PDB file of C-alpha atoms in Angstrom:
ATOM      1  CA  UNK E  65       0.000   0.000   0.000  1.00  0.00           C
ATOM      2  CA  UNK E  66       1.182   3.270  -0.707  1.00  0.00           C
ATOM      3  CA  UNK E  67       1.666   5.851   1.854  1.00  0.00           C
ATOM      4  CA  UNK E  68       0.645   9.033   1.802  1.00  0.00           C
ATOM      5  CA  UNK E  69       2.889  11.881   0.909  1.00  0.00           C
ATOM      6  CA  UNK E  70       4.419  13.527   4.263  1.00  0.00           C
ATOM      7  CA  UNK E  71       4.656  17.142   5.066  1.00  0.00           C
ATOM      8  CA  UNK E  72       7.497  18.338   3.619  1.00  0.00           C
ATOM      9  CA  UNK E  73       9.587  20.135   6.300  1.00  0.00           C
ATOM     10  CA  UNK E  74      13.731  20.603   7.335  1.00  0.00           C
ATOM     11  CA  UNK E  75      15.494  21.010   9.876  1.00  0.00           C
ATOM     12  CA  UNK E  76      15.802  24.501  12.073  1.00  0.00           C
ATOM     13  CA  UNK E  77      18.661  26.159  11.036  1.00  0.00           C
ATOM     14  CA  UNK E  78      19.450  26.949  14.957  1.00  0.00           C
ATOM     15  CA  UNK E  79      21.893  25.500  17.031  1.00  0.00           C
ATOM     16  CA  UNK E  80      21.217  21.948  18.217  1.00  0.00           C
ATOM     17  CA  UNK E  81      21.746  23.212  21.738  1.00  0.00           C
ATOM     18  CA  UNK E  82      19.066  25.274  21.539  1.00  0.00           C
ATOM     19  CA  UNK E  83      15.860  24.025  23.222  1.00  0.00           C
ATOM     20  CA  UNK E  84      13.721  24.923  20.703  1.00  0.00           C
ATOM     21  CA  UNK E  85      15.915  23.605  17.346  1.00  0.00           C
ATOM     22  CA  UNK E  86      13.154  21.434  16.190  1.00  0.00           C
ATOM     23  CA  UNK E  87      10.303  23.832  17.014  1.00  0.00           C
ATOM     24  CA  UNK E  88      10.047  25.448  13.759  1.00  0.00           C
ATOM     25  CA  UNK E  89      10.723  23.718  10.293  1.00  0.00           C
ATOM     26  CA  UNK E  90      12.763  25.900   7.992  1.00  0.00           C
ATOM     27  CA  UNK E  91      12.708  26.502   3.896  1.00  0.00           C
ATOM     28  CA  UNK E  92      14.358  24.291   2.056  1.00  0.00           C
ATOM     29  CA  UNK E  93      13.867  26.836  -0.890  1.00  0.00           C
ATOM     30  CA  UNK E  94      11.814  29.964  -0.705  1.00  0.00           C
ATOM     31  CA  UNK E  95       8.475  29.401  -2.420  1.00  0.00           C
ATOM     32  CA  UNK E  96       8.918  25.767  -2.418  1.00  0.00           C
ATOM     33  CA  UNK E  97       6.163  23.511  -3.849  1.00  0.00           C
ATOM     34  CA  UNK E  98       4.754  20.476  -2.202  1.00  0.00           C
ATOM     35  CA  UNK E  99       5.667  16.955  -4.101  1.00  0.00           C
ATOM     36  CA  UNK E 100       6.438  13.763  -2.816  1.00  0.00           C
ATOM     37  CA  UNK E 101      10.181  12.945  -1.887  1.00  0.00           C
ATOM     38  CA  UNK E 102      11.750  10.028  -2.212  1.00  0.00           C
ATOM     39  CA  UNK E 103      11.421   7.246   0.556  1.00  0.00           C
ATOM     40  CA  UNK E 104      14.993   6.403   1.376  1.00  0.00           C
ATOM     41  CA  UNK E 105      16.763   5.963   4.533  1.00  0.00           C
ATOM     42  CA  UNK E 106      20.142   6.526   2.323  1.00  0.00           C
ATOM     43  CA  UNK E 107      20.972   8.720  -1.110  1.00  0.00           C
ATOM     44  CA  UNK E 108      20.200   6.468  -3.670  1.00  0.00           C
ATOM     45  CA  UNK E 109      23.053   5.480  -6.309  1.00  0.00           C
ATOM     46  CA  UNK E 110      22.071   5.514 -10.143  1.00  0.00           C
ATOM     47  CA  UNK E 111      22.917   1.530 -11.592  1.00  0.00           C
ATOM     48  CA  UNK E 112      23.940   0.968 -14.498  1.00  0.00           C
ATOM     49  CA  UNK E 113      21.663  -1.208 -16.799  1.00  0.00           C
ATOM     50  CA  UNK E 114      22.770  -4.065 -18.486  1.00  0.00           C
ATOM     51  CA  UNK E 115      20.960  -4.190 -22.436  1.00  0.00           C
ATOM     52  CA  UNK E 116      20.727  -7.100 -25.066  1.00  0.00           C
ATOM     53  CA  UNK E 117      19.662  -5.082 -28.188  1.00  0.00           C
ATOM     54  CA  UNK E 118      21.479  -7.176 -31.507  1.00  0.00           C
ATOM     55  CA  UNK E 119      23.615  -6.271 -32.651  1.00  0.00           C
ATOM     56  CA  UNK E 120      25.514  -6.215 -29.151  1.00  0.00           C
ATOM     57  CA  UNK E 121      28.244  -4.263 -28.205  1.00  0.00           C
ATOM     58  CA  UNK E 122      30.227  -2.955 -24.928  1.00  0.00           C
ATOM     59  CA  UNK E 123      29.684   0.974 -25.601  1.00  0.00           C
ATOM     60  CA  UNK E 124      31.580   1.566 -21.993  1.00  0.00           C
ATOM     61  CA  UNK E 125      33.349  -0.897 -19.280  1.00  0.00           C
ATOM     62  CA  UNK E 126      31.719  -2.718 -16.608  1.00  0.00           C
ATOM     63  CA  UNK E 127      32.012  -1.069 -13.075  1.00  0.00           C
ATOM     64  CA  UNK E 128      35.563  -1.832 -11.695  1.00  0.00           C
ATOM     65  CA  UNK E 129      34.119  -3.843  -8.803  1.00  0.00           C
ATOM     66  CA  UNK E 130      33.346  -6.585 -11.454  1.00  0.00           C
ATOM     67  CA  UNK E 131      36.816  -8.293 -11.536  1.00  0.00           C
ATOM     68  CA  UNK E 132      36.195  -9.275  -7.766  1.00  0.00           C
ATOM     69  CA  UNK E 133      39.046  -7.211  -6.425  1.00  0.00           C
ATOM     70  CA  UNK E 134      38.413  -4.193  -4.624  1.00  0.00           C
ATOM     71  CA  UNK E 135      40.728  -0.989  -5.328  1.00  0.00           C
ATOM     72  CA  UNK E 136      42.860  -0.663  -2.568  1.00  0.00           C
ATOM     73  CA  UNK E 137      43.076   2.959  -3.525  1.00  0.00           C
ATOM     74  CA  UNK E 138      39.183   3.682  -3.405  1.00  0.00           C
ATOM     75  CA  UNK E 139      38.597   2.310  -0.224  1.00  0.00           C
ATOM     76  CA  UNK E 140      40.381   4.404   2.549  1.00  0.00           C
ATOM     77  CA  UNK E 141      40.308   2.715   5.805  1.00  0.00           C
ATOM     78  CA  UNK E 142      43.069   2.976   8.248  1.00  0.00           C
ATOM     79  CA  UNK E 143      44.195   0.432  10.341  1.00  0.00           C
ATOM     80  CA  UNK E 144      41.565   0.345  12.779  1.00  0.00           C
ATOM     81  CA  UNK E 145      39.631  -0.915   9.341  1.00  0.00           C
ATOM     82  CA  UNK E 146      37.092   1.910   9.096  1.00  0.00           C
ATOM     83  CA  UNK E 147      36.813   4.863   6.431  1.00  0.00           C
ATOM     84  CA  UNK E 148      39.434   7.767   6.809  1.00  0.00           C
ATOM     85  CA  UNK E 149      39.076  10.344   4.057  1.00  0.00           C
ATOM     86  CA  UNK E 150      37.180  13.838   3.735  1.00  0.00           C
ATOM     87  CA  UNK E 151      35.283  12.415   1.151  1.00  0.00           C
ATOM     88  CA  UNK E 152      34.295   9.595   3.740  1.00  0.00           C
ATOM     89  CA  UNK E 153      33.054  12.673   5.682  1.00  0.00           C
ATOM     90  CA  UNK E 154      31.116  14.262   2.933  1.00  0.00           C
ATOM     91  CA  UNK E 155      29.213  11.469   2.266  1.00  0.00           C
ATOM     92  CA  UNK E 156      27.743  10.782   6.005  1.00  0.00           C
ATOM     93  CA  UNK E 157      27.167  14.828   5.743  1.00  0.00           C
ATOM     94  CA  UNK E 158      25.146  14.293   3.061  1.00  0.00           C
ATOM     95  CA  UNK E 159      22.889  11.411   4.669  1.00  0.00           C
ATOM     96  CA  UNK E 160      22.413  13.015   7.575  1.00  0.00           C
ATOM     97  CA  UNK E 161      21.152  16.170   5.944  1.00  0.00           C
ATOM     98  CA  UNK E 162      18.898  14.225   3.644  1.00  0.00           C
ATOM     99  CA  UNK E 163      17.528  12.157   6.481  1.00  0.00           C
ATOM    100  CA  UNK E 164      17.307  15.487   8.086  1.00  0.00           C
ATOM    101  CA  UNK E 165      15.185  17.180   5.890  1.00  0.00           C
ATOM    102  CA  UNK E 166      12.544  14.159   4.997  1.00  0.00           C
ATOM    103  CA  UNK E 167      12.446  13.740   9.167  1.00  0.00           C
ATOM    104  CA  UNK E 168      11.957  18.107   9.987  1.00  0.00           C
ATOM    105  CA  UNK E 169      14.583  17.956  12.849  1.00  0.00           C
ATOM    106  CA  UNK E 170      17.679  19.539  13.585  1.00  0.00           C
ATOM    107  CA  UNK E 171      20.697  18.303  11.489  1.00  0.00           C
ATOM    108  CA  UNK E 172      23.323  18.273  14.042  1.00  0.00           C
ATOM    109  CA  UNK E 173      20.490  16.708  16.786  1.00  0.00           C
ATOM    110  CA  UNK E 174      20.469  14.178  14.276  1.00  0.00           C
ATOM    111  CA  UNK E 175      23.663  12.910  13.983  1.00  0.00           C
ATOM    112  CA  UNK E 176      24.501  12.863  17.693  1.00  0.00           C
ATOM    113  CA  UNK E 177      21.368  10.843  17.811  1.00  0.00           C
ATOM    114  CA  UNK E 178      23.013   8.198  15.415  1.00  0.00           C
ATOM    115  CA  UNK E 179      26.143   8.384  16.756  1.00  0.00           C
ATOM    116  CA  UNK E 180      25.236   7.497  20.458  1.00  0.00           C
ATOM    117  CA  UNK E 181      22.616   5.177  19.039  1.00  0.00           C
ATOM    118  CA  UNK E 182      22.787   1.538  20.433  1.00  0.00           C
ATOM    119  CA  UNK E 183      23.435  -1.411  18.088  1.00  0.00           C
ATOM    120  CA  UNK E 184      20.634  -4.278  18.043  1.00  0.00           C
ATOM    121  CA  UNK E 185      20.662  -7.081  19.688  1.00  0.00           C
ATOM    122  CA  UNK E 186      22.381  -9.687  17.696  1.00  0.00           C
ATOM    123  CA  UNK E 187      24.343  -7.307  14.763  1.00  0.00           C
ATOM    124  CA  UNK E 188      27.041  -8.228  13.187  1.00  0.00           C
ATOM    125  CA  UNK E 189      28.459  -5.769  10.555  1.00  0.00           C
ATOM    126  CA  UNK E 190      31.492  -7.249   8.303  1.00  0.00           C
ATOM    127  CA  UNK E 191      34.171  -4.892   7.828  1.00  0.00           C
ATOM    128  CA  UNK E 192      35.259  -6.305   4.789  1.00  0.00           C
ATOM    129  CA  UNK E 193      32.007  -4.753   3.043  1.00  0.00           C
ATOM    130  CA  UNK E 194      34.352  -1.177   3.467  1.00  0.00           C
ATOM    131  CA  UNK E 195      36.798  -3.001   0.992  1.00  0.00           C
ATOM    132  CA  UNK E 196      34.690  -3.543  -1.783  1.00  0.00           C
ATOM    133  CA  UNK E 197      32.915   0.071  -1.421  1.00  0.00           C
ATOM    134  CA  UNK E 198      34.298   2.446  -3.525  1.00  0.00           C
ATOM    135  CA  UNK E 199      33.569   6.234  -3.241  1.00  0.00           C
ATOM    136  CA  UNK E 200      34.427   6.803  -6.529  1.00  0.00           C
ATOM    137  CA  UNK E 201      32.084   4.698  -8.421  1.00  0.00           C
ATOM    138  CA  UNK E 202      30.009   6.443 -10.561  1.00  0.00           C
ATOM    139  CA  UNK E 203      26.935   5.651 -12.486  1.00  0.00           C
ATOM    140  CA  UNK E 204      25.970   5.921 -16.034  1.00  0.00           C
ATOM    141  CA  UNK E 205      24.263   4.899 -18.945  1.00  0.00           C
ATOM    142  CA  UNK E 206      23.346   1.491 -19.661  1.00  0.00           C
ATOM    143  CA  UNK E 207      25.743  -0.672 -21.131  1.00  0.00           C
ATOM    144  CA  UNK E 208      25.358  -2.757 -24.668  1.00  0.00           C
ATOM    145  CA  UNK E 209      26.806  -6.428 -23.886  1.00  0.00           C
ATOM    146  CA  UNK E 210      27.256  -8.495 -26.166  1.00  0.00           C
ATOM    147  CA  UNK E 211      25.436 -11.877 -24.502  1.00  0.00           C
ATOM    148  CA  UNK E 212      22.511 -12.678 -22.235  1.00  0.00           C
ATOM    149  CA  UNK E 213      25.144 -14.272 -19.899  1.00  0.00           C
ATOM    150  CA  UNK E 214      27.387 -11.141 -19.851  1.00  0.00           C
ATOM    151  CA  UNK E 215      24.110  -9.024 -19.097  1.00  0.00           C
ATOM    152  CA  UNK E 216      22.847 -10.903 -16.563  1.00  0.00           C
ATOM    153  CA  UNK E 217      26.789 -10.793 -15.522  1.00  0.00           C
ATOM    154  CA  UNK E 218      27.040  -7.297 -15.034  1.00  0.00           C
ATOM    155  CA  UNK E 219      22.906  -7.365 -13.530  1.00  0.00           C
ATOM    156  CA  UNK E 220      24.605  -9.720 -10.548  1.00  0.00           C
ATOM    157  CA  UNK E 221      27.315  -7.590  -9.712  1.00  0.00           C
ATOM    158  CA  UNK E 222      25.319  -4.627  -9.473  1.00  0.00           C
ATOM    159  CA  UNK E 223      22.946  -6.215  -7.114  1.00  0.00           C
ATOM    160  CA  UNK E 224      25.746  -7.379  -5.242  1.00  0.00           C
ATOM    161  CA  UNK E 225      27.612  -3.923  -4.669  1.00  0.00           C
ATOM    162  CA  UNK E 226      23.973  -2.147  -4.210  1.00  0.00           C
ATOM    163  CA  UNK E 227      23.920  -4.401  -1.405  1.00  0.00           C
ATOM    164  CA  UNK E 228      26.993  -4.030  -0.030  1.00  0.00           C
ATOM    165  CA  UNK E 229      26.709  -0.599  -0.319  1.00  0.00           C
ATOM    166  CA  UNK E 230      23.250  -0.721   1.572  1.00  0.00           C
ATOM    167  CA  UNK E 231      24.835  -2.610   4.666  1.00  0.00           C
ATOM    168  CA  UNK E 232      27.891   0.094   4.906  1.00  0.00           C
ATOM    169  CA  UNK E 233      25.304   3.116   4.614  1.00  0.00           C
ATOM    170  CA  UNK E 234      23.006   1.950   7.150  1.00  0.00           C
ATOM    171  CA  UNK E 235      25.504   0.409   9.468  1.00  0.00           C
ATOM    172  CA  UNK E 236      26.814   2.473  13.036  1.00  0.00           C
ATOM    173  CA  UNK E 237      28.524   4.982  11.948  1.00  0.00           C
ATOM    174  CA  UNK E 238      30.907   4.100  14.498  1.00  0.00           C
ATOM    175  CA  UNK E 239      31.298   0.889  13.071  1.00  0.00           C
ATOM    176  CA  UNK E 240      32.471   2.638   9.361  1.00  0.00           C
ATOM    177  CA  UNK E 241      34.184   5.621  10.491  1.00  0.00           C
ATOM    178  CA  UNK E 242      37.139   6.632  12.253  1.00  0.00           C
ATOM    179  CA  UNK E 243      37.312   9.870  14.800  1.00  0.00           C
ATOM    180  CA  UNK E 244      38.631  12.077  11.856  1.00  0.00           C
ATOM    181  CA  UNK E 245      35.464  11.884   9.551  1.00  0.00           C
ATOM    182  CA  UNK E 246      32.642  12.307  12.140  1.00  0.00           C
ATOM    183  CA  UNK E 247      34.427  14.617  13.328  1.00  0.00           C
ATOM    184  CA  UNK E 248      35.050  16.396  10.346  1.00  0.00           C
ATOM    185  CA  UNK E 249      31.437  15.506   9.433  1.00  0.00           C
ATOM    186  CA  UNK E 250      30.161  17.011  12.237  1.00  0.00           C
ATOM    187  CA  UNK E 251      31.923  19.875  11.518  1.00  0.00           C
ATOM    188  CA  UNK E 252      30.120  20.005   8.436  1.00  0.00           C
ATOM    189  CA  UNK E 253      26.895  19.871   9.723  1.00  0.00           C
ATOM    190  CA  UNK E 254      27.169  22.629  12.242  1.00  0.00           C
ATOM    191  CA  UNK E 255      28.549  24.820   9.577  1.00  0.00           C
ATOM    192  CA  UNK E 256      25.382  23.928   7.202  1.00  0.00           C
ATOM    193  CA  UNK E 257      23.361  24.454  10.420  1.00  0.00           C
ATOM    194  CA  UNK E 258      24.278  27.649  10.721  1.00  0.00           C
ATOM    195  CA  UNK E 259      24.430  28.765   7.566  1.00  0.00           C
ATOM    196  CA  UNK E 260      21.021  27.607   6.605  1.00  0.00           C
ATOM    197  CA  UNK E 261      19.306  30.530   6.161  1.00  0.00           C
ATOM    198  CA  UNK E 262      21.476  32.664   4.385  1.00  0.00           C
ATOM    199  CA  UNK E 263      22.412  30.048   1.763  1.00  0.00           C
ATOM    200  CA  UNK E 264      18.516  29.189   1.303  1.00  0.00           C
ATOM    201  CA  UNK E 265      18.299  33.039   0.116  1.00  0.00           C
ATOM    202  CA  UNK E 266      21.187  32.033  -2.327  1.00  0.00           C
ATOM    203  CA  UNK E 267      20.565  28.865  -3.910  1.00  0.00           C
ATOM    204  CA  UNK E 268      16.911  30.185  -4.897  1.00  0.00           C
ATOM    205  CA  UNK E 269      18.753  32.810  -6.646  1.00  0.00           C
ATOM    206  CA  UNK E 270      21.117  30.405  -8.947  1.00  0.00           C
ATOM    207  CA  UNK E 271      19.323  27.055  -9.933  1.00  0.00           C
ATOM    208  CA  UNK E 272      17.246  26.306 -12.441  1.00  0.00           C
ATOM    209  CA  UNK E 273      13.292  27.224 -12.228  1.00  0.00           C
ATOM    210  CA  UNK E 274      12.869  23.714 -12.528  1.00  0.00           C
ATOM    211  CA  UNK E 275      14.409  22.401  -9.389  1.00  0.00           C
ATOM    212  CA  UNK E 276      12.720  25.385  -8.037  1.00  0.00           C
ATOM    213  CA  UNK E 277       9.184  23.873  -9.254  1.00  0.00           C
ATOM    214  CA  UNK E 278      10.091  20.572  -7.667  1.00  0.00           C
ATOM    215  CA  UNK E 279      12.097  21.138  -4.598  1.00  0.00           C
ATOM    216  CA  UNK E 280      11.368  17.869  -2.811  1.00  0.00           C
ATOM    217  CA  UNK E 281      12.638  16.033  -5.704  1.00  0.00           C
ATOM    218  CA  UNK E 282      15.726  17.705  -5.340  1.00  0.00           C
ATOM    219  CA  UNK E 283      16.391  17.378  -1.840  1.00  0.00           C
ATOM    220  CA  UNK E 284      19.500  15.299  -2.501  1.00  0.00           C
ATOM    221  CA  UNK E 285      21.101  18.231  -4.740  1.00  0.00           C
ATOM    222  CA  UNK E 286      19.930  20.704  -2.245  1.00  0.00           C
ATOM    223  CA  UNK E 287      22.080  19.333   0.535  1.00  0.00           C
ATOM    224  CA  UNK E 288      24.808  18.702  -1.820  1.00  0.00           C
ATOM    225  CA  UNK E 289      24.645  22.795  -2.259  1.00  0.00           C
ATOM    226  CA  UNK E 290      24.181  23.735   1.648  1.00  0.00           C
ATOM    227  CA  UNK E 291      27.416  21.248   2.394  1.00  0.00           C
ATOM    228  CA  UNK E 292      29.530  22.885  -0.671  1.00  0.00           C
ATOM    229  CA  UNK E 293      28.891  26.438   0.565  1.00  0.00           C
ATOM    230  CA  UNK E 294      29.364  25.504   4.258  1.00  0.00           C
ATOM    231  CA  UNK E 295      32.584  23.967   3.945  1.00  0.00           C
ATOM    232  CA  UNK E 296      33.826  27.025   1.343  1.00  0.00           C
ATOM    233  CA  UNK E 297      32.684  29.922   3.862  1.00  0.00           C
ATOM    234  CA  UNK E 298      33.247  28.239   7.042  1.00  0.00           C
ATOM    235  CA  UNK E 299      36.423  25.281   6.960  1.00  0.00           C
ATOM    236  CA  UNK E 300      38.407  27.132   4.334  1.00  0.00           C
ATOM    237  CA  UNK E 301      39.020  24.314   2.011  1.00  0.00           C
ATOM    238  CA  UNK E 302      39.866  25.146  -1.613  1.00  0.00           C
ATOM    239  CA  UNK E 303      37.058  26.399  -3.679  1.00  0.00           C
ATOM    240  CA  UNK E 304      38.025  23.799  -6.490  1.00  0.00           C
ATOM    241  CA  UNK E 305      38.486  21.026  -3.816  1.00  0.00           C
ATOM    242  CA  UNK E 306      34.922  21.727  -3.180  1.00  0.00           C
ATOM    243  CA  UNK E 307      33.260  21.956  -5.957  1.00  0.00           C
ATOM    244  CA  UNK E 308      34.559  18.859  -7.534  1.00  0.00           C
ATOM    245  CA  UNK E 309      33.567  16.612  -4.481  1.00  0.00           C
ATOM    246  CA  UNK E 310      30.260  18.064  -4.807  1.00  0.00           C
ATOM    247  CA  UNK E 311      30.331  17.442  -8.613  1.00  0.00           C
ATOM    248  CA  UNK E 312      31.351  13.707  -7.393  1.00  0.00           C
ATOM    249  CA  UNK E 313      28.184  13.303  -4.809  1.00  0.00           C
ATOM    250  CA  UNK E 314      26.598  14.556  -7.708  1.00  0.00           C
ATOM    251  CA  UNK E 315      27.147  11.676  -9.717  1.00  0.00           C
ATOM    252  CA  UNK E 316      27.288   9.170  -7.293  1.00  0.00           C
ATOM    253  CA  UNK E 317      24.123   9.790  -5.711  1.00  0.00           C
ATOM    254  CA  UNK E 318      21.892  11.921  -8.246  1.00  0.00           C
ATOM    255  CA  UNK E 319      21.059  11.175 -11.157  1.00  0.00           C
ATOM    256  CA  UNK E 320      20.434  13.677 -14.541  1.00  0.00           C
ATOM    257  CA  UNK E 321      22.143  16.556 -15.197  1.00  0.00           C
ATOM    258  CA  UNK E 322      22.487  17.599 -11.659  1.00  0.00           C
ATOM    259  CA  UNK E 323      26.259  17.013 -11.129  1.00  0.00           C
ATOM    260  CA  UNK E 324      26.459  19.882 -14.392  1.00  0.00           C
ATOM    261  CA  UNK E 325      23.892  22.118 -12.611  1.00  0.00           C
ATOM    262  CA  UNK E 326      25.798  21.772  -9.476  1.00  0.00           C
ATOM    263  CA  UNK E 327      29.089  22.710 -11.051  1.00  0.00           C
ATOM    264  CA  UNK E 328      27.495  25.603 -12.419  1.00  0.00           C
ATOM    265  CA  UNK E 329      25.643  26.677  -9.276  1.00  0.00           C
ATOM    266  CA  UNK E 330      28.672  26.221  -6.704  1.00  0.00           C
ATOM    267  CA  UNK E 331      30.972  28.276  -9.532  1.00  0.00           C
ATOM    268  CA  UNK E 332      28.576  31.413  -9.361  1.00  0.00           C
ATOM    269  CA  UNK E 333      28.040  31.007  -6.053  1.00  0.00           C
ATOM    270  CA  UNK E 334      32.231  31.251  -5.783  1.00  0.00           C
ATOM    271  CA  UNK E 335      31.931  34.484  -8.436  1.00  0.00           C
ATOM    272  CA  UNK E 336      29.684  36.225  -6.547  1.00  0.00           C
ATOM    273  CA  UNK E 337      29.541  35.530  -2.768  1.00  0.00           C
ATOM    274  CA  UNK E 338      32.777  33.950  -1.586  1.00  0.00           C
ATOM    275  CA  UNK E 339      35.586  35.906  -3.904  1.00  0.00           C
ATOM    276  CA  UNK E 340      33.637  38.759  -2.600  1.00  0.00           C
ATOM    277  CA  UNK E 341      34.333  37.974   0.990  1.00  0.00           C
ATOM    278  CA  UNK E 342      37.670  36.984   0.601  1.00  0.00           C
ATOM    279  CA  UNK E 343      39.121  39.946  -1.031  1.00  0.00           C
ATOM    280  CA  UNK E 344      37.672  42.193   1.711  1.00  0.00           C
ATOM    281  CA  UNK E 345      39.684  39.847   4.340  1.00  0.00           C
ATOM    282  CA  UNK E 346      43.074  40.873   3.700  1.00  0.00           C
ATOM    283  CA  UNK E 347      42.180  44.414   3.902  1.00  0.00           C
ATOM    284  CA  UNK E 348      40.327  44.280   7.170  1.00  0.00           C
ATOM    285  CA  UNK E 349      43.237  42.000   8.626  1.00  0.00           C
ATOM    286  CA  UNK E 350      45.619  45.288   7.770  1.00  0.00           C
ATOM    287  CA  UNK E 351      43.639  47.731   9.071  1.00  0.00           C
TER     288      UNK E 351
END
């Protein structure tokens, strides 16, 4: 049965120590319409799909993950055998914003919830899932193979790292991160918290009229766009660093043309808001 649609709300863009963070829902655009978002506990990765059309040819490779071996260099874990990179960090910013937004509560309340959250009775998480995920896997088009066995080939393996990346996104965070990315995370997530408002004002200014018209559909790109401009205003990382991990979420989790739109959105965003404020620093910092 389907459910009905839920009120569409986000989280308060005060600070989670406030009592009253989850009192009032915030915009997640100005003027935003009402549709339905989409039910998922996690971003949702775009699969490739494998085709039979005669005659048959590859057109591009088979994700990486296919050989059997996972990339050594894609999957980041220290020695404690959990994830260790910013990019690590990005992405549990990103699903705790989106969960954020579909739940109305504070972003930052959120993750300290699932942070101090107690495992079930009984889990078991295998840390050798964090070997075969790879943050830079991308999705695409569909892919022209040449046989029914190489299709449903390539069909298997993509059920099998959709599921593997299922169990590592919904797993304890604690259990897939080290101390350096919820940290940095975390960081992430206050900076979006507080700079919720004034980036709202922003983004309705630079995207399309379309994601404007369907705002719940785009909640995924949204957050992608409040994390970008947090970390550029508020952790200092490079403004290129930036927008080409965003471009990266982009594809990994979105689907479209949104990982262009985002490129183009985060660029004038840079052009007129950040270089701005960053020429104006070194002359204060004189006076």
């Amino acid at each position: 049965m389907e459910a009905a649609a839920p009120a569409i709300r986000t989280f308060s863009p005060s600070s989670s120590s406030s009592p009253s963070a989850g009192s009032r829902p915030s915009r997640l655009l100005a003027g935003a319409a009402s549709r339905r978002p989409r039910a998922l506990t996690a971003p949702p990765r775009p699969r490739a799909v494998a085709s039979s059309r005669a005659p048959l040819v590859v057109s591009s490779p088979p994700p990486s993950a296919a050989s059997g071996t996972p990339s050594p260099a894609h999957a980041k874990v220290d020695r404690s055998g959990r994830f260790c990179s910013p990019r690590a960090a990005r992405e549990l910013a990103l699903m705790i914003s989106y969960a954020a937004c579909l739940e109305g509560t504070d972003v930052v309340r959120l993750f300290d919830r699932r942070i101090s959250a107690r495992r079930e009775p009984g889990f078991v998480f295998d840390k050798a899932s964090l070997l075969s995920y790879n943050h830079m896997s991308f999705g695409g088009g569909p892919l022209e193979v040449g046989t029914e066995e190489e299709a449903e080939k390539l069909t298997s393996q993509n059920e099998k790292d959709s599921a593997n990346e299922a169990e590592v996104l919904s797993a304890p965070p604690k259990l897939v991160y080290n101390n350096f990315v919820l940290r940095l995370s975390r960081e992430l997530l206050v900076a979006v918290a507080s700079g919720w408002d004034k980036h709202v004002e922003i983004i309705d200014k630079i995207i399309p009229q379309t994601w404007k018209d369907e705002p719940v559909a785009r909640i995924l790109e949204l957050c992608i766009l409040h994390i970008a401009m947090a970390e550029m205003t508020s952790k200092g990382t490079p403004h290129k660093v930036v927008i080409n991990e965003a471009v990266d979420l982009a594809k990994r989790f979105c689907d479209g043309g949104a990982p262009r739109v985002i490129n183009g959105c985060l660029r004038t965003f840079v052009k007129d808001h950040v270089t701005i404020a960053d020429a104006s620093q070194p002359a204060e910092s004189k006076a």
